[in-house]
Coordinates of C-alpha atoms (C1' of nucleotides) in Angstrom, one line a residue:
Chain A
M1 CA 0.0 0.0 0.0
G2 CA 3.2 2.2 0.1
Q3 CA 3.7 1.3 -3.6
P4 CA 0.5 -0.3 -3.7
N5 CA 1.7 -3.1 -5.9
E6 CA 4.3 -4.0 -3.5
S7 CA 1.9 -4.2 -0.4
L8 CA 1.3 -7.2 1.4
T9 CA -1.8 -5.7 3.0
Y10 CA -2.9 -4.6 -0.5
L11 CA -2.2 -8.0 -1.9
L12 CA -4.0 -9.6 0.9
Q13 CA -7.5 -7.4 0.4
K14 CA -7.0 -7.9 -3.6
A15 CA -6.6 -12.1 -3.2
A16 CA -9.5 -12.2 -0.6
K17 CA -11.7 -10.4 -2.1
Q18 CA -11.0 -12.1 -5.6
A19 CA -11.2 -15.6 -4.2
L20 CA -14.5 -14.6 -2.6
V21 CA -16.1 -13.5 -5.7
R22 CA -14.8 -16.6 -7.4
L23 CA -16.3 -18.9 -4.7
E24 CA -19.6 -16.9 -4.7
A25 CA -19.9 -17.1 -8.4
D26 CA -18.9 -21.0 -8.1
L27 CA -21.7 -21.3 -5.4
A28 CA -24.3 -19.2 -7.3
D29 CA -26.4 -21.7 -9.0
L30 CA -27.0 -23.7 -5.6
D31 CA -28.3 -20.3 -4.4
L32 CA -25.7 -20.1 -1.3
N33 CA -23.5 -17.3 -0.7
A34 CA -19.9 -17.8 1.0
R35 CA -21.3 -16.8 4.3
Q36 CA -24.1 -19.4 4.1
Y37 CA -21.6 -22.0 2.8
L38 CA -19.4 -21.3 6.0
L39 CA -22.3 -21.6 8.2
L40 CA -23.4 -24.8 6.6
A41 CA -19.9 -26.0 7.0
L42 CA -19.5 -25.2 10.5
V43 CA -22.8 -26.6 11.6
E44 CA -22.0 -29.8 9.6
H45 CA -18.7 -30.3 11.6
E46 CA -20.5 -29.4 15.1
H47 CA -24.0 -28.3 16.5
F48 CA -23.1 -24.8 17.4
S49 CA -25.3 -22.4 19.1
Q50 CA -26.3 -19.1 17.5
Q51 CA -23.9 -17.1 19.9
A52 CA -21.1 -19.8 19.4
L53 CA -21.6 -19.3 15.5
A54 CA -21.5 -15.5 15.6
H55 CA -18.1 -15.8 17.7
K56 CA -16.6 -18.1 15.1
L57 CA -17.9 -15.8 12.4
G58 CA -16.9 -12.8 13.8
L59 CA -20.5 -11.7 13.1
D60 CA -23.0 -9.8 14.8
P61 CA -25.5 -12.1 16.7
T62 CA -28.5 -10.5 15.1
A63 CA -26.9 -11.0 11.7
V64 CA -26.7 -14.9 12.5
V65 CA -30.6 -14.5 13.2
K66 CA -31.4 -13.8 9.9
L67 CA -28.7 -16.2 8.2
V68 CA -30.2 -19.1 10.3
D69 CA -33.7 -17.6 9.6
Q70 CA -33.1 -17.8 5.7
L71 CA -31.2 -21.4 5.7
E72 CA -34.1 -22.8 7.9
A73 CA -37.2 -21.5 5.7
R74 CA -35.4 -23.5 3.0
G75 CA -35.2 -26.5 4.8
L76 CA -31.6 -26.8 5.2
L77 CA -31.0 -26.8 9.2
Q78 CA -33.2 -26.9 12.0
R79 CA -33.3 -25.2 15.5
T80 CA -33.6 -27.5 18.5
R81 CA -33.0 -26.7 22.0
F82 CA -30.1 -27.7 23.9
A83 CA -31.1 -30.0 26.9
D84 CA -28.9 -28.6 29.4
D85 CA -29.5 -25.0 28.7
R86 CA -33.0 -24.4 27.0
R87 CA -32.0 -20.7 26.0
Q88 CA -29.6 -21.9 23.4
H89 CA -30.7 -22.9 19.9
R90 CA -28.6 -26.0 18.8
L91 CA -28.5 -26.1 15.0
T92 CA -28.5 -29.2 13.1
L93 CA -28.5 -29.8 9.2
T94 CA -31.4 -31.6 7.8
P95 CA -30.8 -34.4 5.1
Q96 CA -31.3 -31.9 2.3
G97 CA -29.0 -29.5 4.1
R98 CA -26.2 -31.9 4.4
E99 CA -26.7 -32.9 0.7
L100 CA -26.3 -29.4 -0.5
F101 CA -23.3 -28.6 1.7
L102 CA -21.6 -31.7 0.4
Q103 CA -22.1 -30.4 -3.1
A104 CA -21.0 -27.0 -2.4
A105 CA -18.0 -28.6 -0.9
E106 CA -16.9 -30.0 -4.0
R107 CA -17.4 -26.7 -5.3
Q108 CA -15.7 -24.8 -3.0
Q109 CA -12.6 -27.2 -3.5
K110 CA -12.8 -27.0 -7.0
S111 CA -13.0 -23.1 -6.8
E112 CA -10.2 -22.8 -4.6
R113 CA -7.9 -25.3 -7.0
D114 CA -9.0 -23.0 -9.7
F115 CA -8.1 -19.7 -8.1
T116 CA -4.5 -20.8 -7.2
R117 CA -3.9 -22.7 -10.1
A118 CA -1.1 -20.2 -11.3
I119 CA 1.1 -21.3 -8.2
G120 CA 0.2 -25.0 -8.5
S121 CA 1.1 -27.4 -5.6
R122 CA 2.9 -24.3 -4.1
R123 CA -0.5 -23.5 -2.6
N124 CA 0.3 -25.6 0.4
E125 CA 3.1 -23.0 1.2
L126 CA 0.7 -20.3 0.8
R127 CA -1.7 -21.9 3.1
A128 CA 1.2 -22.6 5.5
L129 CA 2.3 -19.2 5.4
L130 CA -1.0 -17.3 6.1
G131 CA -1.6 -20.1 8.7
E132 CA 1.3 -18.8 10.6
I133 CA 0.4 -15.0 10.4
V134 CA -3.2 -15.5 11.4
A135 CA -3.0 -17.7 14.1
P136 CA -1.6 -15.9 17.0
T137 CA -3.6 -12.8 16.2
R138 CA -7.2 -13.7 16.8
S139 CA -8.6 -10.6 18.3
A140 CA -10.8 -8.9 15.6
G141 CA -13.0 -10.2 13.1
A142 CA -13.5 -13.7 12.1
D143 CA -12.1 -15.5 15.0
E144 CA -10.1 -19.1 15.6
Chain B
M1 CA -13.9 -23.3 4.2
G2 CA -14.8 -26.8 3.5
Q3 CA -13.1 -27.5 6.9
P4 CA -12.9 -23.9 7.4
N5 CA -9.4 -24.0 9.0
E6 CA -8.0 -25.3 5.9
S7 CA -9.4 -23.3 3.4
L8 CA -7.4 -21.0 1.7
T9 CA -10.2 -18.7 0.8
Y10 CA -11.2 -18.5 4.3
L11 CA -7.5 -17.8 5.7
L12 CA -7.2 -15.5 3.2
Q13 CA -10.4 -13.4 4.2
K14 CA -8.9 -13.5 7.7
A15 CA -5.7 -12.4 7.1
A16 CA -6.9 -9.5 4.9
K17 CA -9.1 -8.4 7.6
Q18 CA -6.3 -8.6 10.3
A19 CA -3.9 -6.8 8.0
L20 CA -6.5 -4.2 7.7
V21 CA -7.6 -3.7 11.2
R22 CA -3.9 -3.7 12.0
L23 CA -3.2 -0.9 9.5
E24 CA -6.1 1.3 10.3
A25 CA -5.1 0.8 14.0
D26 CA -1.6 2.2 13.1
L27 CA -2.8 5.2 11.1
A28 CA -5.4 6.3 13.8
D29 CA -3.4 8.8 15.2
L30 CA -3.1 10.4 11.9
D31 CA -6.6 10.0 11.4
L32 CA -6.5 8.2 8.2
N33 CA -8.1 5.2 7.4
A34 CA -6.5 2.5 4.9
R35 CA -8.7 3.9 2.0
Q36 CA -7.5 7.4 2.4
Y37 CA -4.2 6.3 2.8
L38 CA -4.3 4.4 -0.2
L39 CA -5.8 7.3 -2.2
L40 CA -3.0 9.5 -0.9
A41 CA -0.5 6.9 -2.0
L42 CA -1.7 6.6 -5.3
V43 CA -2.1 10.2 -6.0
E44 CA 1.4 10.8 -4.5
H45 CA 2.6 8.6 -7.1
E46 CA 0.7 10.0 -10.2
H47 CA -1.9 12.9 -10.5
F48 CA -4.9 10.6 -11.3
S49 CA -8.4 11.7 -12.2
Q50 CA -11.5 10.7 -10.0
Q51 CA -12.8 8.3 -12.6
A52 CA -9.2 6.8 -12.7
L53 CA -8.8 6.4 -9.2
A54 CA -12.5 4.8 -8.8
H55 CA -11.3 2.1 -11.2
K56 CA -7.8 1.7 -9.6
L57 CA -9.4 1.3 -6.1
G58 CA -12.5 -0.8 -7.5
L59 CA -14.7 1.7 -5.9
D60 CA -18.1 3.3 -7.1
P61 CA -17.1 7.2 -8.4
T62 CA -19.6 8.5 -5.9
A63 CA -17.5 7.3 -3.3
V64 CA -14.4 8.7 -4.7
V65 CA -16.1 12.2 -4.5
K66 CA -16.9 11.7 -0.9
L67 CA -13.0 10.6 -0.2
V68 CA -11.7 13.4 -1.9
D69 CA -14.1 15.9 -0.2
Q70 CA -12.8 14.7 2.9
L71 CA -9.3 15.0 2.2
E72 CA -9.5 18.2 0.3
A73 CA -11.4 19.8 3.4
R74 CA -8.7 18.7 5.8
G75 CA -6.1 20.7 3.2
L76 CA -4.2 17.3 2.1
L77 CA -4.9 17.4 -1.5
Q78 CA -6.4 19.7 -4.2
R79 CA -8.6 19.4 -7.1
T80 CA -7.6 21.2 -10.3
R81 CA -8.6 20.7 -13.8
F82 CA -6.5 18.7 -16.6
A83 CA -5.7 21.5 -19.3
D84 CA -6.5 18.9 -22.2
D85 CA -9.9 18.0 -20.7
R86 CA -11.2 20.5 -18.3
R87 CA -14.1 17.8 -17.2
Q88 CA -11.5 15.9 -15.3
H89 CA -10.1 17.0 -12.1
R90 CA -6.4 16.5 -11.7
L91 CA -5.7 15.4 -7.8
T92 CA -2.3 16.7 -6.2
L93 CA -1.1 16.3 -2.8
T94 CA -0.5 19.6 -1.1
P95 CA 2.8 20.0 1.1
Q96 CA 0.8 18.9 4.3
G97 CA -0.4 16.2 2.3
R98 CA 2.9 14.8 1.3
E99 CA 4.1 15.2 4.9
L100 CA 1.3 13.4 6.2
F101 CA 1.7 10.4 3.4
L102 CA 5.2 10.4 4.1
Q103 CA 4.7 9.3 8.0
A104 CA 1.7 7.3 7.2
A105 CA 3.7 5.4 4.7
E106 CA 6.3 4.7 7.6
R107 CA 3.7 3.3 9.7
Q108 CA 2.3 1.4 7.1
Q109 CA 5.6 -0.5 6.4
K110 CA 6.1 -1.0 10.2
S111 CA 2.6 -2.6 10.6
E112 CA 3.1 -4.9 7.8
R113 CA 6.6 -6.0 9.4
D114 CA 4.7 -6.5 12.6
F115 CA 1.8 -8.2 11.0
T116 CA 4.2 -10.5 9.2
R117 CA 6.5 -10.9 12.1
A118 CA 5.8 -14.6 12.6
I119 CA 7.2 -15.5 8.9
G120 CA 10.0 -13.2 8.9
S121 CA 11.8 -12.8 5.6
R122 CA 9.6 -15.4 4.3
R123 CA 7.2 -12.8 3.9
N124 CA 8.8 -12.2 0.4
E125 CA 7.8 -15.4 -0.5
L126 CA 4.2 -14.7 0.6
R127 CA 4.2 -11.5 -1.4
A128 CA 5.4 -13.4 -4.4
L129 CA 2.9 -16.3 -4.2
L130 CA 0.0 -13.7 -3.7
G131 CA 1.1 -11.5 -6.6
E132 CA 1.2 -14.6 -8.9
I133 CA -2.4 -15.2 -7.9
V134 CA -3.6 -11.9 -7.9
A135 CA -2.2 -10.8 -11.3
P136 CA -3.7 -12.7 -13.8
T137 CA -7.1 -12.4 -12.6
R138 CA -8.0 -8.5 -12.4
S139 CA -11.7 -8.3 -13.3
A140 CA -14.0 -7.6 -10.4
G141 CA -12.7 -5.5 -7.5
A142 CA -9.9 -3.5 -6.8
D143 CA -8.1 -3.5 -10.0
E144 CA -4.4 -3.6 -11.0
Chain C
dT1 C1' -29.2 -10.7 37.7
dA2 C1' -27.1 -12.6 33.6
dT3 C1' -27.6 -14.7 29.3
dT4 C1' -29.7 -16.5 24.4
dG5 C1' -32.5 -15.4 21.0
dT6 C1' -35.4 -12.0 18.8
dT7 C1' -37.3 -7.8 17.1
dA8 C1' -37.5 -3.0 15.9
dT9 C1' -34.4 0.5 14.8
dA10 C1' -30.4 3.6 13.7
dC11 C1' -26.4 4.1 11.2
dT12 C1' -23.2 3.4 7.7
dC13 C1' -21.5 2.0 3.1
dT14 C1' -22.4 0.9 -1.5
dA15 C1' -25.2 1.6 -5.7
dT16 C1' -28.6 4.3 -8.9
dA17 C1' -30.7 8.1 -11.2
dA18 C1' -30.6 12.8 -12.5
dC19 C1' -28.3 17.0 -12.9
dT20 C1' -24.1 20.2 -14.9
dA21 C1' -20.2 21.2 -17.4
dT22 C1' -17.4 20.1 -20.9
dA23 C1' -16.2 17.4 -25.0
Chain D
dT1 C1' -24.4 12.6 -28.0
dA2 C1' -21.1 11.0 -24.6
dT3 C1' -18.1 11.8 -20.5
dA4 C1' -16.1 13.5 -15.6
dG5 C1' -18.0 15.0 -11.7
dT6 C1' -21.8 16.1 -8.6
dT7 C1' -25.6 15.5 -5.8
dA8 C1' -29.8 13.0 -3.9
dT9 C1' -31.7 9.0 -3.1
dA10 C1' -32.5 4.1 -2.1
dG11 C1' -31.0 -0.2 -0.9
dA12 C1' -28.0 -3.4 1.6
dG13 C1' -25.4 -4.7 5.3
dT14 C1' -24.1 -3.8 10.1
dA15 C1' -24.6 -2.2 14.9
dT16 C1' -27.6 -0.7 19.1
dA17 C1' -31.1 -1.1 22.5
dA18 C1' -35.4 -3.1 24.4
dC19 C1' -37.8 -7.3 25.1
dA20 C1' -39.3 -12.6 26.1
dA21 C1' -38.0 -16.9 27.9
dT22 C1' -34.4 -19.2 30.4
dA23 C1' -30.6 -20.0 33.8

DNA sequence: TATTGTTATACTCTATAACTATA
DNA sequence: TATAGTTATAGAGTATAACAATA
């Protein structure tokens, strides 16, 4: 961003945006945006509460309400209650939700391979470098 | 984003956001956000028109109007007219603008070194990898 | 009394359309 | 007629505050 073309911060913004645009294009015909997909992926892996999701996604809890509303209305996930704390909603994918998630996950992987085609297998180096930078700083934004 | 922690797209979003948050924190006492700084950096390097800046920044031209309004009101840059096409505004840093930019540029470089401290000199590899991914795809978003 | 989720609301950002001055 | 810049406005996204249910 100093000489913009050389700045890592600037490059990261551009790369992140382009990766996002591509992913959303690749998910478009499943009628999922990246955030919806990520939520499905997280819920598929673990039955989060909405607050836990908000924290994990770096989102406002009220935004999660709307996200979950949309996905529930489409029959992709369900809200039930946690037995040990009935205030919390336990989110679970429906069979349709799981099926859609699996399709989306395939596309996501392809999208990422396509996006990083220029660097081939060095994408693993990129992943490692980003992981080292990101891991220690987990304060603001999407956490963990 | 499939298994979120392993996804490059997800890592890129997080890294980009954290880098941005850090940069804005490091520029805060100069009363500049990242976008304002980037605009100053571009104008310092070349006397852009507002449309050219909008294209370069991947912003709406109306957003550039407001950005330039703010910076001009603070006496950091000036609008004059291009001689060969008097519709276009030629943007130039004032002496104060240039001085503030130089201070901001120092902070930006330090911010970036701090952010990438964990990978040390391998930040050059990271820069190279990102450059290879980003360069070919210059369609959507912040261009060139 | 504190917390989860919800709703309503306000605020910010971005995009769209109409206008002016120049070409 | 088309383009650069401006303004006003609408829309999307996000944050804030108050409320109900549960702890």
